[in-house]
Tab-separated table of N, CA and C in Angstrom:
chain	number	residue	atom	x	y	z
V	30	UNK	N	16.700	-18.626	-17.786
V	30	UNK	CA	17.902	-19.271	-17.278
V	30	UNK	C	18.327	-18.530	-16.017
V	31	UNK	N	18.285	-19.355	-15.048
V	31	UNK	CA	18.628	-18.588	-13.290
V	31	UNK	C	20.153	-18.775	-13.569
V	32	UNK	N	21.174	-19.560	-14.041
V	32	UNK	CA	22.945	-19.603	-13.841
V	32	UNK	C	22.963	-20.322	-15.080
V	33	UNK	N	24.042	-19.837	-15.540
V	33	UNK	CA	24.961	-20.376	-16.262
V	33	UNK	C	26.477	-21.020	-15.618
V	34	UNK	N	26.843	-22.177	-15.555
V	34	UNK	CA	28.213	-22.539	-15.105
V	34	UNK	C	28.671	-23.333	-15.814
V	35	UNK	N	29.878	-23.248	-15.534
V	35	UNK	CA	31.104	-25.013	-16.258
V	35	UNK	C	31.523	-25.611	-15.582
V	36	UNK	N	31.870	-26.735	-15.673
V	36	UNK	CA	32.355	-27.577	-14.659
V	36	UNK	C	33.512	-28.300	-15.410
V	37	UNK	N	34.699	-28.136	-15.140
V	37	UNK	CA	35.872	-28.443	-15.953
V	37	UNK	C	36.356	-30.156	-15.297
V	38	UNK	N	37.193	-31.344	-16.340
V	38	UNK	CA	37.437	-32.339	-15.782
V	38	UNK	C	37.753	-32.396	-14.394
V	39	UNK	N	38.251	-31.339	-13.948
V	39	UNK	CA	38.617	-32.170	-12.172
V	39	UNK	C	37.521	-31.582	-11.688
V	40	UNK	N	36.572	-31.307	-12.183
V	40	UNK	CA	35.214	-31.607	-11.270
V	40	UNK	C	34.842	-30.051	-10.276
V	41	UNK	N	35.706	-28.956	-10.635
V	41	UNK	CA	35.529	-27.767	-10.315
V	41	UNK	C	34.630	-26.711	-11.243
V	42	UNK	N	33.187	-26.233	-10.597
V	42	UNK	CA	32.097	-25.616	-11.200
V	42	UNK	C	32.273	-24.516	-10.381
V	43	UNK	N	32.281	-23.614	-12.183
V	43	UNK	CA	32.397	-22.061	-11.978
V	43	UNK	C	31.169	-21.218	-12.603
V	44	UNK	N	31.133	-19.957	-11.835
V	44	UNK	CA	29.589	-19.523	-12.803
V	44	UNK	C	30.417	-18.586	-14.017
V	45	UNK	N	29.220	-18.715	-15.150
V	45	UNK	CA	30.269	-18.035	-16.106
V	45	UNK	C	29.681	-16.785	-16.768
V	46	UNK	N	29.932	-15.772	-17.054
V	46	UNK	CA	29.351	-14.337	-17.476
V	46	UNK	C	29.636	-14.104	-19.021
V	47	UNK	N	28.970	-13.408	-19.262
V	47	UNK	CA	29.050	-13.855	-21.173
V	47	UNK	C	30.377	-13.115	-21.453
V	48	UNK	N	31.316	-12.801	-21.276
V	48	UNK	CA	32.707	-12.542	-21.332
V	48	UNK	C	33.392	-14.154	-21.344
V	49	UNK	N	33.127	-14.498	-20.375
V	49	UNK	CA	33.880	-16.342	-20.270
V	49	UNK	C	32.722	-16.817	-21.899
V	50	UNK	N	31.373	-17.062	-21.610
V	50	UNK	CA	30.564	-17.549	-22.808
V	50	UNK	C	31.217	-17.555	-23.813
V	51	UNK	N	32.157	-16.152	-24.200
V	51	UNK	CA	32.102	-15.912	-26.013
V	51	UNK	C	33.001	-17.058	-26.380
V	52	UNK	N	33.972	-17.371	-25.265
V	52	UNK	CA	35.503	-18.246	-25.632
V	52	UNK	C	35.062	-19.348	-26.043
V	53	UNK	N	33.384	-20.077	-25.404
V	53	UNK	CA	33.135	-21.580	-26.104
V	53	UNK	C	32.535	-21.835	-27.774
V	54	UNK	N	33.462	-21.764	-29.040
V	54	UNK	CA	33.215	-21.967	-29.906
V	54	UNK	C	33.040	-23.581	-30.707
V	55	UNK	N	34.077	-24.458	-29.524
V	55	UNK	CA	33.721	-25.948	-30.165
V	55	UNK	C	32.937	-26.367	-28.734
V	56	UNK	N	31.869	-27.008	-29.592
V	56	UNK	CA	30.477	-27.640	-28.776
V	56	UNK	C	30.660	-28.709	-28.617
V	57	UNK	N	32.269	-29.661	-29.310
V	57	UNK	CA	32.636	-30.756	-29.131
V	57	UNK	C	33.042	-30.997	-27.852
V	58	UNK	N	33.253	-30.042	-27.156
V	58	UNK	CA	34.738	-30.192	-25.975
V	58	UNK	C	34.083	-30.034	-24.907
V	59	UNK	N	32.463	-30.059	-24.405
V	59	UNK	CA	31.802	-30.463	-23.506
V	59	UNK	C	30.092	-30.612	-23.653
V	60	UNK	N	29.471	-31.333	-22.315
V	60	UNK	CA	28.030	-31.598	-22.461
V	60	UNK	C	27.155	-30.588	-22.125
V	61	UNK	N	26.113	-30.660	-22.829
V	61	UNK	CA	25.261	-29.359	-21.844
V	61	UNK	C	24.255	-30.052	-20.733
V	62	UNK	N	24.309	-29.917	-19.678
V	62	UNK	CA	23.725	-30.284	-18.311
V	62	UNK	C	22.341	-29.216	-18.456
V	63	UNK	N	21.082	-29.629	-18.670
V	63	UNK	CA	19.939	-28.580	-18.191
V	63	UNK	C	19.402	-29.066	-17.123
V	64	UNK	N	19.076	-28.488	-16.137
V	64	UNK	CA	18.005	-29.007	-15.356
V	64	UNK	C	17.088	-27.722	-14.175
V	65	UNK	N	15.987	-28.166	-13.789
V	65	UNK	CA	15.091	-27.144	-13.529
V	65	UNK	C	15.956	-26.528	-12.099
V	66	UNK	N	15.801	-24.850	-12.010
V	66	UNK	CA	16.264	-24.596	-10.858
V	66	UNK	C	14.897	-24.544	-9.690
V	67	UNK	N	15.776	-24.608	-8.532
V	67	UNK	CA	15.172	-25.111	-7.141
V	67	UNK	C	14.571	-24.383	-6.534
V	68	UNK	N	14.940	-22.699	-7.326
V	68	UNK	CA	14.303	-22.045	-6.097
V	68	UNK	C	13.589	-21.410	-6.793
V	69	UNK	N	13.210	-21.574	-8.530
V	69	UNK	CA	12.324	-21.018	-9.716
V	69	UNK	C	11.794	-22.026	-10.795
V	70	UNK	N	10.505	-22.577	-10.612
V	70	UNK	CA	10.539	-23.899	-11.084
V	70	UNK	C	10.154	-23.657	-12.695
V	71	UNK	N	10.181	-22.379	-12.944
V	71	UNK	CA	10.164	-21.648	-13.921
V	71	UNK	C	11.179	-21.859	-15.011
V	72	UNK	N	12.294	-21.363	-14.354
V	72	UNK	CA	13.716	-21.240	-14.583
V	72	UNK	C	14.825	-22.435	-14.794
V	73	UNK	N	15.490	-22.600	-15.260
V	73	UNK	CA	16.441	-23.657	-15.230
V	73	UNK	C	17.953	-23.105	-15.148
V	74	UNK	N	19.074	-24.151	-15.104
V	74	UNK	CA	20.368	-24.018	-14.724
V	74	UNK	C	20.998	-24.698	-15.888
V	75	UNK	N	22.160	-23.900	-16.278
V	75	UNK	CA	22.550	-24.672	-17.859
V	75	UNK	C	24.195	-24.913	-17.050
V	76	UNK	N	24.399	-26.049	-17.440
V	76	UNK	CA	26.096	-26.356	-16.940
V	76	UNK	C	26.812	-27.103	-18.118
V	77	UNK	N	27.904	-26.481	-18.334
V	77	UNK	CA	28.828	-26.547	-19.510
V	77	UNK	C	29.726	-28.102	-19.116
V	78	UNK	N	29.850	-29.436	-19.121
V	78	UNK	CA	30.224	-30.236	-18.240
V	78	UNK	C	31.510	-30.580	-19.658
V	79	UNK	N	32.669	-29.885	-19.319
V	79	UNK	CA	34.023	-30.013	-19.775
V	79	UNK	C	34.274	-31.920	-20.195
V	80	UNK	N	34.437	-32.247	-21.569
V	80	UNK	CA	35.152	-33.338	-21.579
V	80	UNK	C	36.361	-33.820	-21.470
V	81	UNK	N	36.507	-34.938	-20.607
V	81	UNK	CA	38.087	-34.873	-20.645
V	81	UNK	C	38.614	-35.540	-22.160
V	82	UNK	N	40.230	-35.184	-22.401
V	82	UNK	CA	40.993	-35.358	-23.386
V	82	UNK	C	40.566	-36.706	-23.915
V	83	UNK	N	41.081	-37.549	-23.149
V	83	UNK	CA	40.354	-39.112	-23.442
V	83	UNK	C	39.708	-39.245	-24.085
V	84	UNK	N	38.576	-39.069	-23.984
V	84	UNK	CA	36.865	-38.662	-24.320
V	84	UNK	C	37.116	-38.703	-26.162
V	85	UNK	N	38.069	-37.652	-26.473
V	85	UNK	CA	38.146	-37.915	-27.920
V	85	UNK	C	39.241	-38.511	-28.490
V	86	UNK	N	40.244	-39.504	-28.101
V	86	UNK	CA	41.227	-40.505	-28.315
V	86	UNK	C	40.560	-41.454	-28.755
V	87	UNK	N	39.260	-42.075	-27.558
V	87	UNK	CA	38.403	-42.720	-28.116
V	87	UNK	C	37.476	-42.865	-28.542
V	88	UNK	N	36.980	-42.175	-29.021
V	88	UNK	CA	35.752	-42.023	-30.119
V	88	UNK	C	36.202	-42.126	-31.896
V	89	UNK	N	37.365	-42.840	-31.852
V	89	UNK	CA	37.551	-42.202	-33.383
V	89	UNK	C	38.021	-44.249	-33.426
């Protein structure tokens, strides 16, 4: 894994260090984004993509 980041509803992506990591305990409350990185075709980029509130109003 070359980055780890989140990207919260208004669409602002932050990189995150396993200090921020430990706080995500519900796996409900966003998507996981993988995809290969660009400059290690080895390697990939994991992005935490925040759901908005909505998101679970309607699902039920």
């Amino acid at each position: 894994i070359s980055g780890l980041f989140k990207q919260c509803t208004k669409g602002v992506t932050v990189k995150l260090d396993d200090d921020m990591l430990k706080h995500y305990c519900n796996e409900d409350t966003f998507i996981i984004d993988i995809e290969q990185a660009q400059d290690d075709p080895s390697c990939c980029t994991v992005t935490l993509v925040e759901l908005s509130p909505s998101h679970f109003s309607q699902s039920t």
